[in-house]
mmCIF file of C-alpha atoms in Angstrom:
data_model
loop_
_atom_site.group_PDB
_atom_site.id
_atom_site.type_symbol
_atom_site.label_atom_id
_atom_site.label_comp_id
_atom_site.label_asym_id
_atom_site.label_seq_id
_atom_site.Cartn_x
_atom_site.Cartn_y
_atom_site.Cartn_z
ATOM 1 C CA GLY A 29 244.844 101.305 -103.044
ATOM 2 C CA ASP A 30 242.532 99.822 -100.476
ATOM 3 C CA SER A 31 240.696 96.634 -101.334
ATOM 4 C CA VAL A 32 238.369 94.069 -99.788
ATOM 5 C CA THR A 33 238.124 90.434 -100.824
ATOM 6 C CA GLN A 34 235.291 88.248 -99.649
ATOM 7 C CA MET A 35 234.297 84.712 -100.453
ATOM 8 C CA GLU A 36 232.136 84.225 -103.474
ATOM 9 C CA GLY A 37 228.619 83.000 -103.103
ATOM 10 C CA PRO A 38 226.030 81.953 -103.141
ATOM 11 C CA VAL A 39 226.252 80.228 -99.808
ATOM 12 C CA THR A 40 223.356 77.882 -99.153
ATOM 13 C CA LEU A 41 222.771 76.628 -95.611
ATOM 14 C CA SER A 42 220.061 74.809 -93.783
ATOM 15 C CA GLU A 43 218.324 76.617 -90.943
ATOM 16 C CA GLU A 44 220.297 76.457 -87.662
ATOM 17 C CA ALA A 45 223.584 75.765 -89.465
ATOM 18 C CA PHE A 46 226.801 77.607 -88.597
ATOM 19 C CA LEU A 47 227.759 80.462 -90.891
ATOM 20 C CA THR A 48 231.187 81.779 -91.823
ATOM 21 C CA ILE A 49 231.774 84.334 -94.571
ATOM 22 C CA ASN A 50 235.444 85.091 -95.082
ATOM 23 C CA CYS A 51 236.714 88.612 -95.615
ATOM 24 C CA THR A 52 240.266 89.903 -95.999
ATOM 25 C CA TYR A 53 241.412 93.413 -96.682
ATOM 26 C CA THR A 54 244.361 95.450 -97.898
ATOM 27 C CA ALA A 55 244.776 98.955 -96.582
ATOM 28 C CA THR A 56 247.350 101.484 -95.552
ATOM 29 C CA GLY A 57 246.928 102.884 -92.094
ATOM 30 C CA TYR A 58 244.295 101.704 -89.657
ATOM 31 C CA PRO A 59 240.888 101.344 -91.248
ATOM 32 C CA SER A 60 237.590 100.648 -89.557
ATOM 33 C CA LEU A 61 235.918 97.455 -90.714
ATOM 34 C CA PHE A 62 232.242 96.823 -91.341
ATOM 35 C CA TRP A 63 229.725 94.231 -92.384
ATOM 36 C CA TYR A 64 226.662 95.507 -94.191
ATOM 37 C CA VAL A 65 223.587 93.485 -95.152
ATOM 38 C CA GLN A 66 221.348 94.111 -98.144
ATOM 39 C CA TYR A 67 217.913 92.545 -98.387
ATOM 40 C CA PRO A 68 216.260 92.229 -101.804
ATOM 41 C CA GLY A 69 215.210 95.579 -103.208
ATOM 42 C CA GLU A 70 216.629 97.548 -100.301
ATOM 43 C CA GLY A 71 219.677 99.624 -99.488
ATOM 44 C CA LEU A 72 222.539 98.590 -97.256
ATOM 45 C CA GLN A 73 222.112 98.303 -93.514
ATOM 46 C CA LEU A 74 225.023 98.336 -91.128
ATOM 47 C CA LEU A 75 225.220 94.972 -89.392
ATOM 48 C CA LEU A 76 228.308 95.424 -87.233
ATOM 49 C CA LYS A 77 231.611 97.223 -87.107
ATOM 50 C CA ALA A 78 235.026 97.209 -85.433
ATOM 51 C CA THR A 79 237.353 100.166 -85.284
ATOM 52 C CA LYS A 80 240.666 98.739 -84.077
ATOM 53 C CA ALA A 81 242.647 95.535 -83.891
ATOM 54 C CA ASP A 82 241.154 92.743 -81.739
ATOM 55 C CA ASP A 83 237.804 94.532 -81.472
ATOM 56 C CA LYS A 84 234.799 92.250 -81.875
ATOM 57 C CA GLY A 85 231.684 93.625 -83.499
ATOM 58 C CA SER A 86 228.412 91.867 -82.802
ATOM 59 C CA ASN A 87 224.743 92.313 -83.606
ATOM 60 C CA LYS A 88 221.705 90.031 -83.990
ATOM 61 C CA GLY A 89 223.817 86.940 -83.290
ATOM 62 C CA PHE A 90 226.444 87.846 -85.904
ATOM 63 C CA GLU A 91 230.055 88.423 -84.868
ATOM 64 C CA ALA A 92 233.307 89.446 -86.514
ATOM 65 C CA THR A 93 236.732 90.092 -85.015
ATOM 66 C CA TYR A 94 239.233 92.604 -86.417
ATOM 67 C CA ARG A 95 242.410 90.572 -86.978
ATOM 68 C CA LYS A 96 245.264 92.857 -87.950
ATOM 69 C CA GLU A 97 247.847 90.076 -88.152
ATOM 70 C CA THR A 98 245.837 88.219 -90.793
ATOM 71 C CA THR A 99 244.088 91.325 -92.200
ATOM 72 C CA SER A 100 240.773 89.563 -91.828
ATOM 73 C CA PHE A 101 237.266 90.284 -90.572
ATOM 74 C CA HIS A 102 235.322 87.046 -90.993
ATOM 75 C CA LEU A 103 231.583 87.077 -90.304
ATOM 76 C CA GLU A 104 230.139 84.269 -88.169
ATOM 77 C CA LYS A 105 226.783 83.239 -86.789
ATOM 78 C CA GLY A 106 226.136 80.157 -84.748
ATOM 79 C CA SER A 107 222.641 79.361 -85.992
ATOM 80 C CA VAL A 108 221.232 80.976 -89.115
ATOM 81 C CA GLN A 109 217.552 81.580 -89.792
ATOM 82 C CA VAL A 110 215.613 81.846 -93.033
ATOM 83 C CA SER A 111 215.259 85.571 -92.333
ATOM 84 C CA ASP A 112 219.055 85.935 -92.576
ATOM 85 C CA SER A 113 218.885 85.301 -96.322
ATOM 86 C CA ALA A 114 220.434 88.377 -97.911
ATOM 87 C CA VAL A 115 223.630 89.679 -99.485
ATOM 88 C CA TYR A 116 226.432 90.476 -97.051
ATOM 89 C CA PHE A 117 229.118 93.054 -97.823
ATOM 90 C CA CYS A 118 232.418 93.419 -96.048
ATOM 91 C CA ALA A 119 233.804 96.945 -96.144
ATOM 92 C CA LEU A 120 236.579 99.114 -94.815
ATOM 93 C CA SER A 121 236.584 102.812 -94.100
ATOM 94 C CA ALA A 122 239.717 104.899 -94.133
ATOM 95 C CA LEU A 123 240.388 108.594 -93.940
ATOM 96 C CA THR A 124 241.510 109.796 -97.341
ATOM 97 C CA GLY A 125 241.047 112.561 -99.871
ATOM 98 C CA ASN A 126 242.619 115.797 -100.926
ATOM 99 C CA SER A 127 240.304 118.232 -99.218
ATOM 100 C CA GLY A 128 240.697 117.766 -95.520
ATOM 101 C CA GLY A 129 239.872 114.121 -95.568
ATOM 102 C CA TYR A 130 236.737 112.060 -95.734
ATOM 103 C CA GLN A 131 235.858 108.507 -94.837
ATOM 104 C CA LYS A 132 236.190 106.551 -98.062
ATOM 105 C CA VAL A 133 234.384 103.221 -97.850
ATOM 106 C CA THR A 134 235.631 100.344 -99.992
ATOM 107 C CA PHE A 135 233.287 97.402 -100.383
ATOM 108 C CA GLY A 136 233.792 93.781 -101.284
ATOM 109 C CA THR A 137 231.700 92.250 -104.028
ATOM 110 C CA GLY A 138 229.166 90.755 -101.640
ATOM 111 C CA THR A 139 228.246 87.203 -100.640
ATOM 112 C CA LYS A 140 224.715 85.999 -101.148
ATOM 113 C CA LEU A 141 223.408 83.837 -98.339
ATOM 114 C CA GLN A 142 220.415 81.610 -98.822
ATOM 115 C CA VAL A 143 219.014 79.779 -95.820
ATOM 116 C CA ILE A 144 216.576 76.972 -96.504
ATOM 117 C CA PRO A 145 214.096 75.614 -93.961
ATOM 118 C CA ASP B 10 210.988 107.882 -90.453
ATOM 119 C CA THR B 11 214.253 109.726 -89.958
ATOM 120 C CA GLY B 12 216.418 107.588 -92.237
ATOM 121 C CA VAL B 13 217.937 108.483 -95.582
ATOM 122 C CA SER B 14 215.338 108.675 -98.340
ATOM 123 C CA GLN B 15 215.784 108.582 -102.105
ATOM 124 C CA ASP B 16 213.434 109.416 -104.912
ATOM 125 C CA PRO B 17 212.450 107.862 -107.216
ATOM 126 C CA ARG B 18 212.990 104.248 -106.217
ATOM 127 C CA HIS B 19 212.885 103.105 -109.813
ATOM 128 C CA LYS B 20 213.509 104.944 -113.080
ATOM 129 C CA ILE B 21 213.246 103.576 -116.587
ATOM 130 C CA THR B 22 214.471 105.819 -119.350
ATOM 131 C CA LYS B 23 215.519 105.682 -122.968
ATOM 132 C CA ARG B 24 219.097 106.067 -124.034
ATOM 133 C CA GLY B 25 220.007 109.700 -124.547
ATOM 134 C CA GLN B 26 217.534 111.092 -122.017
ATOM 135 C CA ASN B 27 218.511 113.020 -118.903
ATOM 136 C CA VAL B 28 217.564 111.785 -115.442
ATOM 137 C CA THR B 29 217.765 113.326 -111.986
ATOM 138 C CA PHE B 30 217.704 111.569 -108.637
ATOM 139 C CA ARG B 31 217.139 113.090 -105.225
ATOM 140 C CA CYS B 32 218.554 112.133 -101.835
ATOM 141 C CA ASP B 33 217.353 113.442 -98.484
ATOM 142 C CA PRO B 34 219.920 112.621 -95.808
ATOM 143 C CA ILE B 35 219.377 112.246 -92.100
ATOM 144 C CA SER B 36 218.922 115.747 -90.768
ATOM 145 C CA GLU B 37 222.030 117.254 -89.218
ATOM 146 C CA HIS B 38 224.316 114.846 -91.068
ATOM 147 C CA ASN B 39 226.755 117.176 -92.779
ATOM 148 C CA ARG B 40 228.384 114.505 -94.951
ATOM 149 C CA LEU B 41 226.698 112.984 -97.973
ATOM 150 C CA TYR B 42 227.950 110.354 -100.391
ATOM 151 C CA TRP B 43 226.745 108.929 -103.703
ATOM 152 C CA TYR B 44 227.584 105.392 -104.799
ATOM 153 C CA ARG B 45 226.820 103.260 -107.827
ATOM 154 C CA GLN B 46 226.119 99.551 -107.495
ATOM 155 C CA THR B 47 225.924 97.218 -110.464
ATOM 156 C CA LEU B 48 224.533 93.707 -110.356
ATOM 157 C CA GLY B 49 226.694 91.335 -108.364
ATOM 158 C CA GLN B 50 229.067 94.039 -107.201
ATOM 159 C CA GLY B 51 229.573 96.135 -104.122
ATOM 160 C CA PRO B 52 228.836 99.857 -104.167
ATOM 161 C CA GLU B 53 231.464 102.068 -105.807
ATOM 162 C CA PHE B 54 232.122 105.600 -104.591
ATOM 163 C CA LEU B 55 231.031 108.426 -106.891
ATOM 164 C CA THR B 56 231.190 111.660 -104.953
ATOM 165 C CA TYR B 57 231.247 113.249 -101.490
ATOM 166 C CA PHE B 58 229.787 116.434 -100.044
ATOM 167 C CA GLN B 59 230.575 118.114 -96.792
ATOM 168 C CA ASN B 60 227.696 120.503 -96.241
ATOM 169 C CA GLU B 61 227.182 122.161 -99.647
ATOM 170 C CA ALA B 62 230.750 121.681 -100.863
ATOM 171 C CA GLN B 63 231.528 118.817 -103.237
ATOM 172 C CA LEU B 64 234.967 117.790 -102.006
ATOM 173 C CA GLU B 65 235.708 114.573 -103.831
ATOM 174 C CA LYS B 66 234.736 113.027 -107.152
ATOM 175 C CA SER B 67 235.615 109.593 -108.430
ATOM 176 C CA ARG B 68 237.001 109.015 -111.887
ATOM 177 C CA LEU B 69 233.807 107.021 -112.394
ATOM 178 C CA LEU B 70 231.940 110.330 -112.430
ATOM 179 C CA SER B 71 232.201 111.274 -116.099
ATOM 180 C CA ASP B 72 231.308 114.734 -117.377
ATOM 181 C CA ARG B 73 227.774 113.486 -118.056
ATOM 182 C CA PHE B 74 227.258 113.193 -114.291
ATOM 183 C CA SER B 75 226.720 116.147 -112.012
ATOM 184 C CA ALA B 76 225.793 116.301 -108.354
ATOM 185 C CA GLU B 77 224.685 119.187 -106.203
ATOM 186 C CA ARG B 78 223.806 119.862 -102.609
ATOM 187 C CA PRO B 79 222.728 123.489 -102.786
ATOM 188 C CA LYS B 80 221.829 124.212 -99.188
ATOM 189 C CA GLY B 81 223.748 121.483 -97.477
ATOM 190 C CA SER B 82 220.616 119.410 -97.016
ATOM 191 C CA PHE B 83 219.182 117.328 -99.882
ATOM 192 C CA SER B 84 221.306 116.377 -102.877
ATOM 193 C CA THR B 85 220.605 115.675 -106.531
ATOM 194 C CA LEU B 86 222.487 113.497 -108.988
ATOM 195 C CA GLU B 87 221.877 114.182 -112.670
ATOM 196 C CA ILE B 88 222.942 112.000 -115.561
ATOM 197 C CA GLN B 89 222.826 113.597 -118.973
ATOM 198 C CA ARG B 90 222.566 111.682 -122.251
ATOM 199 C CA THR B 91 222.111 108.366 -120.477
ATOM 200 C CA GLU B 92 223.795 105.258 -121.854
ATOM 201 C CA GLN B 93 222.928 101.616 -121.295
ATOM 202 C CA GLY B 94 226.046 101.277 -119.189
ATOM 203 C CA ASP B 95 224.543 103.721 -116.699
ATOM 204 C CA SER B 96 221.987 101.118 -115.657
ATOM 205 C CA ALA B 97 222.661 100.469 -111.986
ATOM 206 C CA MET B 98 221.455 101.116 -108.454
ATOM 207 C CA TYR B 99 222.414 104.592 -107.259
ATOM 208 C CA LEU B 100 222.832 104.742 -103.504
ATOM 209 C CA CYS B 101 223.045 107.753 -101.253
ATOM 210 C CA ALA B 102 224.504 107.693 -97.766
ATOM 211 C CA SER B 103 224.859 110.302 -95.055
ATOM 212 C CA SER B 104 227.166 110.504 -92.104
ATOM 213 C CA PRO B 105 227.770 112.546 -88.989
ATOM 214 C CA ARG B 106 231.313 113.171 -87.852
ATOM 215 C CA SER B 107 232.190 109.505 -87.686
ATOM 216 C CA ASP B 108 233.224 106.615 -89.880
ATOM 217 C CA GLU B 109 229.679 105.198 -90.050
ATOM 218 C CA GLN B 110 227.527 105.818 -93.106
ATOM 219 C CA PHE B 111 223.769 105.382 -93.247
ATOM 220 C CA PHE B 112 222.401 104.282 -96.594
ATOM 221 C CA GLY B 113 219.146 105.049 -98.345
ATOM 222 C CA PRO B 114 217.118 102.447 -100.245
ATOM 223 C CA GLY B 115 218.620 103.426 -103.597
ATOM 224 C CA THR B 116 217.297 104.415 -107.001
ATOM 225 C CA ARG B 117 217.371 101.665 -109.599
ATOM 226 C CA LEU B 118 217.997 103.074 -113.069
ATOM 227 C CA THR B 119 217.271 101.083 -116.212
ATOM 228 C CA VAL B 120 218.362 102.596 -119.516
ATOM 229 C CA LEU B 121 216.689 101.006 -122.531
#
């Protein structure tokens, strides 16, 4: 079945450092790829997405490129801020199911990012 | 606020009790999902509704779990005879006809 593997945390960075969180996936077909962010005590918020190979998703200074050849979707940010401290989840969405299909989302285990001043 | 809402945000119960959670999706989203998230893990799919029809259920959804969406709007998730292993965050998400899901804040369940 589909799976998502992302680097284990926690990742601790100083403010203004460069961020990379690695994510690789296994899927049949052509999934859409997502990064979600979860702040303490809150639900998941969509950070960015890409729906086909070579697409780049971007939002709030974060970027990730859909690499089909390496089955990867690494998250990057050039200069992190303390407010970026959160847990980041890589996910894929693929049409599946027995009843006409639905978008099944498979999540990685999450990477906790801590940014210190 | 037109986002997904969940109630309650926190629930503490004793083992063996029944609990019910409510999810109000974004209006006009016909697709609704329930997930369970345990500490240090990503959310795991539980069940999916399209309008009022429950179309998919995960093997994680034992017979103690039941979900409904009676009028195709809000949904409830009930857990009967709770066990300590049921302690988790229960997340609801809704979706229009696309691959993007919008998540609520979750209900954190603690079973003592």
